[in-house]
């Protein structure tokens, strides 16, 4: 079977690693996965020092290519930050975005290729050749779709780039809302809609629902293409906690509770024009299963901690099993 995964950075990349492990050894009960396509959020992308940086694409690429810093979850293993320190010595910021020396090579090549007229899709494919990631990795769009965060400053509503709110302010300034700037004009990356149309199953990785999954769904055509598909999501919220990062601050800004069930209802049941056929929640959220089922979303409680690759492969297996029960 062909599987498409909508993904952000760290959470999505870890999930994809587990899905790949399942593909390599499916066991008796899981269907054989023939191909995996990941469609990654590019709403976090930013230009710094003239370099185009795509954090979620790079996190997926480095993770699946075994080049990731395992502890941090982002950036290269064995990384140094000499160039960034030199830039700071010149007073050239920002210092809130970690730009590693090894990582810079990726951004240099990406920027050079974009400047030469290649699309982000082509650049991503070219970068991925080195890493032999074993899946097709696509940006959600070749066009710029940037996540901006509205905050109140001196009594006025102002917009910040998502990265500045997230990294400099650590999501500590209350967000009034989010905008996917450029989304209405954007087109899905070449191949993205086709991958969805040709696949047997779409999975939503346990990525941030507001700033990773939602920007992908905001690209015109993607949500519509999902309508004809079985779509299973993995909750990024466990026991009312975002596990890692500040998804709780993002959810609060859009008036959604930090609860596995609330996030699923926000994404909506397919029968009501939403995106979800099914949703996996963690065992500790088993009490939300019944309510989701009545809401029209098939649900199951299983362990959702991606503590290692085997545990994550098991989550992926449960997602496939939930889909089997629906079709
Ligand atoms: P980012 O783009 O790097 O922020 O990464 P993603 O958006 O792909 O994933 C971040 C989300 O992953 C966080 O908001 C967490 O809710 C979720 N997450 C992280 N670790 C785990 C885990 O072990 N299990 C589950 N279910 N979710 C997790
Ligand atoms: Ca991200």
mmCIF file of C-alpha atoms in Angstrom, residues 8-310:
data_model
loop_
_atom_site.group_PDB
_atom_site.id
_atom_site.type_symbol
_atom_site.label_atom_id
_atom_site.label_comp_id
_atom_site.label_asym_id
_atom_site.label_seq_id
_atom_site.Cartn_x
_atom_site.Cartn_y
_atom_site.Cartn_z
ATOM 1 C CA UNK A 8 5.936 18.996 10.655
ATOM 2 C CA UNK A 9 9.474 18.766 12.022
ATOM 3 C CA UNK A 10 10.597 16.840 15.083
ATOM 4 C CA UNK A 11 7.368 14.978 15.957
ATOM 5 C CA UNK A 12 6.633 14.156 12.335
ATOM 6 C CA UNK A 13 10.186 13.065 11.550
ATOM 7 C CA UNK A 14 10.218 10.650 14.490
ATOM 8 C CA UNK A 15 6.892 9.229 13.385
ATOM 9 C CA UNK A 16 8.191 8.765 9.832
ATOM 10 C CA UNK A 17 11.212 6.888 11.189
ATOM 11 C CA UNK A 18 8.825 4.476 12.923
ATOM 12 C CA UNK A 19 6.683 4.123 9.790
ATOM 13 C CA UNK A 20 9.809 3.280 7.784
ATOM 14 C CA UNK A 21 10.770 0.652 10.359
ATOM 15 C CA UNK A 22 7.298 -0.871 9.972
ATOM 16 C CA UNK A 23 7.752 -0.851 6.206
ATOM 17 C CA UNK A 24 11.049 -2.732 6.611
ATOM 18 C CA UNK A 25 9.516 -5.422 8.870
ATOM 19 C CA UNK A 26 5.720 -5.358 8.737
ATOM 20 C CA UNK A 27 5.151 -8.609 10.662
ATOM 21 C CA UNK A 28 2.121 -10.802 10.036
ATOM 22 C CA UNK A 29 -0.727 -8.415 10.675
ATOM 23 C CA UNK A 30 0.323 -5.192 8.961
ATOM 24 C CA UNK A 31 -0.140 -4.622 5.210
ATOM 25 C CA UNK A 32 3.084 -4.186 3.248
ATOM 26 C CA UNK A 33 3.869 -0.525 2.623
ATOM 27 C CA UNK A 34 5.214 -0.094 -0.900
ATOM 28 C CA UNK A 35 5.862 3.633 -0.802
ATOM 29 C CA UNK A 36 5.834 6.547 1.637
ATOM 30 C CA UNK A 37 5.418 10.185 0.576
ATOM 31 C CA UNK A 38 5.786 12.888 3.215
ATOM 32 C CA UNK A 39 4.275 16.321 2.589
ATOM 33 C CA UNK A 40 6.038 18.699 4.958
ATOM 34 C CA UNK A 41 5.029 22.019 6.439
ATOM 35 C CA UNK A 42 6.990 24.965 5.059
ATOM 36 C CA UNK A 43 5.169 27.642 7.054
ATOM 37 C CA UNK A 44 8.161 27.815 9.429
ATOM 38 C CA UNK A 45 10.597 28.672 6.620
ATOM 39 C CA UNK A 46 12.640 31.798 7.087
ATOM 40 C CA UNK A 47 15.386 33.759 5.342
ATOM 41 C CA UNK A 48 18.368 34.671 7.544
ATOM 42 C CA UNK A 49 21.656 36.191 6.369
ATOM 43 C CA UNK A 50 20.309 35.791 2.844
ATOM 44 C CA UNK A 51 19.906 32.039 3.284
ATOM 45 C CA UNK A 52 16.631 30.180 2.806
ATOM 46 C CA UNK A 53 16.013 27.856 5.734
ATOM 47 C CA UNK A 54 13.324 25.144 5.797
ATOM 48 C CA UNK A 55 13.399 23.698 9.316
ATOM 49 C CA UNK A 56 10.728 21.027 8.957
ATOM 50 C CA UNK A 57 12.004 19.701 5.628
ATOM 51 C CA UNK A 58 15.519 19.568 7.045
ATOM 52 C CA UNK A 59 14.454 17.856 10.270
ATOM 53 C CA UNK A 60 12.739 15.109 8.262
ATOM 54 C CA UNK A 61 15.712 14.806 5.895
ATOM 55 C CA UNK A 62 18.345 14.639 8.639
ATOM 56 C CA UNK A 63 16.265 12.287 10.803
ATOM 57 C CA UNK A 64 15.586 9.758 8.052
ATOM 58 C CA UNK A 65 19.131 10.176 6.723
ATOM 59 C CA UNK A 66 20.659 9.357 10.151
ATOM 60 C CA UNK A 67 22.281 12.782 10.337
ATOM 61 C CA UNK A 68 20.096 14.292 13.059
ATOM 62 C CA UNK A 69 21.207 15.296 16.549
ATOM 63 C CA UNK A 70 19.204 12.675 18.432
ATOM 64 C CA UNK A 71 18.971 14.537 21.725
ATOM 65 C CA UNK A 72 17.955 17.922 20.353
ATOM 66 C CA UNK A 73 15.750 16.377 17.690
ATOM 67 C CA UNK A 74 16.783 19.046 15.157
ATOM 68 C CA UNK A 75 20.013 20.035 13.410
ATOM 69 C CA UNK A 76 23.060 17.929 12.646
ATOM 70 C CA UNK A 77 24.754 15.481 14.955
ATOM 71 C CA UNK A 78 28.207 16.625 16.124
ATOM 72 C CA UNK A 79 27.275 20.196 15.207
ATOM 73 C CA UNK A 80 29.320 23.325 15.990
ATOM 74 C CA UNK A 81 28.161 26.941 15.919
ATOM 75 C CA UNK A 82 31.371 28.803 15.065
ATOM 76 C CA UNK A 83 29.952 30.811 12.161
ATOM 77 C CA UNK A 84 26.967 31.933 14.209
ATOM 78 C CA UNK A 85 29.294 33.055 17.032
ATOM 79 C CA UNK A 86 31.336 35.052 14.500
ATOM 80 C CA UNK A 87 28.164 36.661 13.138
ATOM 81 C CA UNK A 88 27.131 37.575 16.693
ATOM 82 C CA UNK A 89 30.553 39.141 17.262
ATOM 83 C CA UNK A 90 29.718 41.447 14.356
ATOM 84 C CA UNK A 91 26.395 42.163 16.028
ATOM 85 C CA UNK A 92 24.627 40.344 13.203
ATOM 86 C CA UNK A 93 21.654 38.545 14.640
ATOM 87 C CA UNK A 94 19.314 37.040 15.267
ATOM 88 C CA UNK A 95 20.867 34.867 17.938
ATOM 89 C CA UNK A 96 17.621 33.038 18.692
ATOM 90 C CA UNK A 97 17.825 30.817 15.618
ATOM 91 C CA UNK A 98 20.437 28.060 15.891
ATOM 92 C CA UNK A 99 22.477 27.988 12.693
ATOM 93 C CA UNK A 100 25.005 25.177 12.863
ATOM 94 C CA UNK A 101 28.121 25.067 10.728
ATOM 95 C CA UNK A 102 27.225 21.752 9.073
ATOM 96 C CA UNK A 103 23.622 22.852 8.674
ATOM 97 C CA UNK A 104 24.783 26.002 6.850
ATOM 98 C CA UNK A 105 25.962 23.894 3.933
ATOM 99 C CA UNK A 106 22.377 22.740 3.365
ATOM 100 C CA UNK A 107 21.079 26.320 3.389
ATOM 101 C CA UNK A 108 23.864 27.524 1.092
ATOM 102 C CA UNK A 109 23.056 24.882 -1.511
ATOM 103 C CA UNK A 110 19.297 25.422 -1.187
ATOM 104 C CA UNK A 111 19.648 29.175 -1.626
ATOM 105 C CA UNK A 112 22.022 28.818 -4.567
ATOM 106 C CA UNK A 113 19.647 26.430 -6.335
ATOM 107 C CA UNK A 114 16.566 28.567 -5.628
ATOM 108 C CA UNK A 115 18.425 31.613 -6.926
ATOM 109 C CA UNK A 116 19.277 29.656 -10.072
ATOM 110 C CA UNK A 117 15.548 29.080 -10.643
ATOM 111 C CA UNK A 118 14.988 25.584 -9.299
ATOM 112 C CA UNK A 119 11.778 24.979 -7.365
ATOM 113 C CA UNK A 120 11.817 24.076 -3.672
ATOM 114 C CA UNK A 121 10.508 20.632 -4.674
ATOM 115 C CA UNK A 122 13.516 20.092 -6.958
ATOM 116 C CA UNK A 123 15.941 21.495 -4.408
ATOM 117 C CA UNK A 124 14.533 19.200 -1.716
ATOM 118 C CA UNK A 125 14.903 16.181 -3.993
ATOM 119 C CA UNK A 126 18.482 17.180 -4.790
ATOM 120 C CA UNK A 127 19.417 17.592 -1.113
ATOM 121 C CA UNK A 128 17.720 14.301 -0.211
ATOM 122 C CA UNK A 129 19.857 12.360 -2.717
ATOM 123 C CA UNK A 130 22.806 12.633 -0.373
ATOM 124 C CA UNK A 131 20.785 11.385 2.605
ATOM 125 C CA UNK A 132 19.137 8.383 0.975
ATOM 126 C CA UNK A 133 15.998 8.859 3.084
ATOM 127 C CA UNK A 134 13.973 6.043 1.497
ATOM 128 C CA UNK A 135 10.775 8.082 1.076
ATOM 129 C CA UNK A 136 9.570 10.863 -1.233
ATOM 130 C CA UNK A 137 9.787 14.166 0.634
ATOM 131 C CA UNK A 138 7.772 17.087 -0.742
ATOM 132 C CA UNK A 139 7.275 20.612 0.541
ATOM 133 C CA UNK A 140 3.583 21.475 0.891
ATOM 134 C CA UNK A 141 4.098 24.185 -1.743
ATOM 135 C CA UNK A 142 6.864 25.714 -3.827
ATOM 136 C CA UNK A 143 5.467 29.132 -3.038
ATOM 137 C CA UNK A 144 6.009 31.078 0.122
ATOM 138 C CA UNK A 145 3.334 30.404 2.732
ATOM 139 C CA UNK A 146 4.548 31.854 6.018
ATOM 140 C CA UNK A 147 3.030 31.334 9.444
ATOM 141 C CA UNK A 148 2.683 34.646 11.240
ATOM 142 C CA UNK A 149 1.562 35.068 14.828
ATOM 143 C CA UNK A 150 -0.568 37.992 15.959
ATOM 144 C CA UNK A 151 0.322 39.431 19.347
ATOM 145 C CA UNK A 152 -0.534 42.602 21.196
ATOM 146 C CA UNK A 153 2.294 45.113 21.554
ATOM 147 C CA UNK A 154 1.807 48.531 23.134
ATOM 148 C CA UNK A 155 -1.940 48.219 22.669
ATOM 149 C CA UNK A 156 -1.624 47.350 18.985
ATOM 150 C CA UNK A 157 -2.047 44.099 17.144
ATOM 151 C CA UNK A 158 1.199 43.208 15.370
ATOM 152 C CA UNK A 159 2.372 40.158 13.433
ATOM 153 C CA UNK A 160 5.578 38.256 14.135
ATOM 154 C CA UNK A 161 7.186 35.548 12.051
ATOM 155 C CA UNK A 162 6.369 32.233 13.700
ATOM 156 C CA UNK A 163 10.046 31.486 14.385
ATOM 157 C CA UNK A 164 10.528 34.687 16.307
ATOM 158 C CA UNK A 165 7.484 34.031 18.516
ATOM 159 C CA UNK A 166 8.455 30.394 19.034
ATOM 160 C CA UNK A 167 12.215 30.679 19.515
ATOM 161 C CA UNK A 168 12.895 34.169 20.826
ATOM 162 C CA UNK A 169 9.789 34.455 22.968
ATOM 163 C CA UNK A 170 9.371 30.699 23.506
ATOM 164 C CA UNK A 171 5.666 31.151 22.750
ATOM 165 C CA UNK A 172 5.467 33.176 25.973
ATOM 166 C CA UNK A 173 3.608 36.143 24.507
ATOM 167 C CA UNK A 174 -0.078 35.232 24.257
ATOM 168 C CA UNK A 175 -0.966 34.678 20.610
ATOM 169 C CA UNK A 176 -4.177 36.284 19.360
ATOM 170 C CA UNK A 177 -4.208 34.085 16.276
ATOM 171 C CA UNK A 178 -2.214 32.795 13.318
ATOM 172 C CA UNK A 179 -2.122 33.631 9.628
ATOM 173 C CA UNK A 180 -0.846 31.475 6.779
ATOM 174 C CA UNK A 181 0.448 34.393 4.749
ATOM 175 C CA UNK A 182 0.358 33.609 1.036
ATOM 176 C CA UNK A 183 -1.688 30.421 1.406
ATOM 177 C CA UNK A 184 -4.651 31.625 -0.631
ATOM 178 C CA UNK A 185 -2.387 32.281 -3.637
ATOM 179 C CA UNK A 186 -0.323 29.124 -3.255
ATOM 180 C CA UNK A 187 -0.481 25.855 -5.113
ATOM 181 C CA UNK A 188 0.407 22.449 -3.723
ATOM 182 C CA UNK A 189 3.904 21.306 -4.685
ATOM 183 C CA UNK A 190 3.987 19.343 -7.965
ATOM 184 C CA UNK A 191 3.226 15.725 -7.156
ATOM 185 C CA UNK A 192 1.540 16.380 -3.815
ATOM 186 C CA UNK A 193 -2.052 16.078 -5.017
ATOM 187 C CA UNK A 194 -1.144 13.133 -7.246
ATOM 188 C CA UNK A 195 0.516 11.370 -4.290
ATOM 189 C CA UNK A 196 -2.670 11.814 -2.254
ATOM 190 C CA UNK A 197 -4.892 10.687 -5.116
ATOM 191 C CA UNK A 198 -2.800 7.575 -5.747
ATOM 192 C CA UNK A 199 -2.306 6.544 -2.136
ATOM 193 C CA UNK A 200 -4.259 4.012 -0.086
ATOM 194 C CA UNK A 201 -3.991 5.872 3.202
ATOM 195 C CA UNK A 202 -3.171 9.340 4.519
ATOM 196 C CA UNK A 203 -1.657 9.681 7.984
ATOM 197 C CA UNK A 204 -1.383 12.870 10.025
ATOM 198 C CA UNK A 205 1.852 12.596 11.997
ATOM 199 C CA UNK A 206 1.719 13.619 15.689
ATOM 200 C CA UNK A 207 2.835 17.094 14.674
ATOM 201 C CA UNK A 208 1.721 20.437 16.046
ATOM 202 C CA UNK A 209 -1.894 20.703 14.848
ATOM 203 C CA UNK A 210 -1.892 24.511 14.617
ATOM 204 C CA UNK A 211 1.485 25.419 13.140
ATOM 205 C CA UNK A 212 2.524 22.176 11.383
ATOM 206 C CA UNK A 213 -0.618 20.383 10.142
ATOM 207 C CA UNK A 214 -2.943 23.350 9.674
ATOM 208 C CA UNK A 215 -0.626 25.268 7.277
ATOM 209 C CA UNK A 216 -0.462 22.185 5.026
ATOM 210 C CA UNK A 217 -4.261 21.937 5.026
ATOM 211 C CA UNK A 218 -4.414 25.662 4.201
ATOM 212 C CA UNK A 219 -2.774 25.135 0.807
ATOM 213 C CA UNK A 220 -5.702 25.152 -1.634
ATOM 214 C CA UNK A 221 -6.477 21.694 -2.992
ATOM 215 C CA UNK A 222 -4.896 19.596 -0.268
ATOM 216 C CA UNK A 223 -7.906 19.378 2.038
ATOM 217 C CA UNK A 224 -10.153 18.681 -0.952
ATOM 218 C CA UNK A 225 -7.884 15.849 -2.120
ATOM 219 C CA UNK A 226 -8.105 14.275 1.354
ATOM 220 C CA UNK A 227 -11.897 14.049 1.133
ATOM 221 C CA UNK A 228 -11.757 10.903 -1.008
ATOM 222 C CA UNK A 229 -9.219 9.200 1.291
ATOM 223 C CA UNK A 230 -9.072 7.393 4.593
ATOM 224 C CA UNK A 231 -7.226 9.797 6.896
ATOM 225 C CA UNK A 232 -5.896 8.625 10.254
ATOM 226 C CA UNK A 233 -4.284 11.033 12.702
ATOM 227 C CA UNK A 234 -1.987 10.336 15.642
ATOM 228 C CA UNK A 235 -2.599 12.627 18.600
ATOM 229 C CA UNK A 236 0.305 14.915 19.444
ATOM 230 C CA UNK A 237 -1.375 15.590 22.795
ATOM 231 C CA UNK A 238 -1.032 13.028 25.577
ATOM 232 C CA UNK A 239 -2.884 13.434 28.858
ATOM 233 C CA UNK A 240 -3.554 17.110 28.218
ATOM 234 C CA UNK A 241 0.139 17.851 27.596
ATOM 235 C CA UNK A 242 1.878 18.796 24.347
ATOM 236 C CA UNK A 243 4.714 16.364 25.200
ATOM 237 C CA UNK A 244 7.362 18.726 23.854
ATOM 238 C CA UNK A 245 7.214 22.333 22.659
ATOM 239 C CA UNK A 246 4.356 24.780 23.072
ATOM 240 C CA UNK A 247 1.436 23.309 21.160
ATOM 241 C CA UNK A 248 -0.692 24.222 24.189
ATOM 242 C CA UNK A 249 -0.012 27.924 23.586
ATOM 243 C CA UNK A 250 -0.956 27.516 19.913
ATOM 244 C CA UNK A 251 -4.175 25.663 20.714
ATOM 245 C CA UNK A 252 -5.174 28.211 23.353
ATOM 246 C CA UNK A 253 -4.821 30.955 20.732
ATOM 247 C CA UNK A 254 -7.403 29.298 18.492
ATOM 248 C CA UNK A 255 -9.712 28.381 21.368
ATOM 249 C CA UNK A 256 -9.075 24.629 21.327
ATOM 250 C CA UNK A 257 -8.412 22.715 24.543
ATOM 251 C CA UNK A 258 -5.081 20.917 24.887
ATOM 252 C CA UNK A 259 -6.745 17.508 24.812
ATOM 253 C CA UNK A 260 -6.390 14.680 22.304
ATOM 254 C CA UNK A 261 -10.146 14.571 21.705
ATOM 255 C CA UNK A 262 -10.512 18.340 21.337
ATOM 256 C CA UNK A 263 -7.779 18.423 18.673
ATOM 257 C CA UNK A 264 -9.500 15.627 16.732
ATOM 258 C CA UNK A 265 -12.839 17.437 16.849
ATOM 259 C CA UNK A 266 -11.114 20.615 15.694
ATOM 260 C CA UNK A 267 -9.742 18.742 12.661
ATOM 261 C CA UNK A 268 -13.271 17.447 12.163
ATOM 262 C CA UNK A 269 -14.993 14.260 11.090
ATOM 263 C CA UNK A 270 -14.855 13.456 7.403
ATOM 264 C CA UNK A 271 -18.629 12.997 7.180
ATOM 265 C CA UNK A 272 -19.068 16.605 8.346
ATOM 266 C CA UNK A 273 -16.550 18.070 5.906
ATOM 267 C CA UNK A 274 -13.586 17.675 8.276
ATOM 268 C CA UNK A 275 -10.430 15.721 7.548
ATOM 269 C CA UNK A 276 -10.430 12.768 9.932
ATOM 270 C CA UNK A 277 -11.621 9.214 9.432
ATOM 271 C CA UNK A 278 -9.824 8.023 12.553
ATOM 272 C CA UNK A 279 -7.654 9.235 15.446
ATOM 273 C CA UNK A 280 -5.293 7.426 17.760
ATOM 274 C CA UNK A 281 -5.150 8.672 21.342
ATOM 275 C CA UNK A 282 -2.823 7.550 24.080
ATOM 276 C CA UNK A 283 -3.953 4.971 26.668
ATOM 277 C CA UNK A 284 -4.262 7.716 29.283
ATOM 278 C CA UNK A 285 -6.872 9.390 27.052
ATOM 279 C CA UNK A 286 -8.938 6.229 26.578
ATOM 280 C CA UNK A 287 -11.906 7.994 28.202
ATOM 281 C CA UNK A 288 -12.164 10.228 25.080
ATOM 282 C CA UNK A 289 -12.604 7.357 22.616
ATOM 283 C CA UNK A 290 -16.344 6.889 23.025
ATOM 284 C CA UNK A 291 -17.072 10.579 22.595
ATOM 285 C CA UNK A 292 -15.019 10.719 19.389
ATOM 286 C CA UNK A 293 -16.799 7.673 17.998
ATOM 287 C CA UNK A 294 -20.171 9.350 18.613
ATOM 288 C CA UNK A 295 -18.755 12.445 16.910
ATOM 289 C CA UNK A 296 -18.080 10.358 13.780
ATOM 290 C CA UNK A 297 -14.338 9.801 14.182
ATOM 291 C CA UNK A 298 -13.162 6.195 14.666
ATOM 292 C CA UNK A 299 -10.828 6.202 17.637
ATOM 293 C CA UNK A 300 -8.588 3.836 19.555
ATOM 294 C CA UNK A 301 -6.367 4.207 22.605
ATOM 295 C CA UNK A 302 -2.837 2.803 22.322
ATOM 296 C CA UNK A 303 0.560 3.856 23.763
ATOM 297 C CA UNK A 304 1.609 6.987 21.828
ATOM 298 C CA UNK A 305 5.007 7.795 23.313
ATOM 299 C CA UNK A 306 7.602 7.674 20.533
ATOM 300 C CA UNK A 307 10.240 6.572 23.040
ATOM 301 C CA UNK A 308 12.220 4.569 20.475
ATOM 302 C CA UNK A 309 11.903 3.366 16.895
ATOM 303 C CA UNK A 310 10.172 0.100 17.832
#
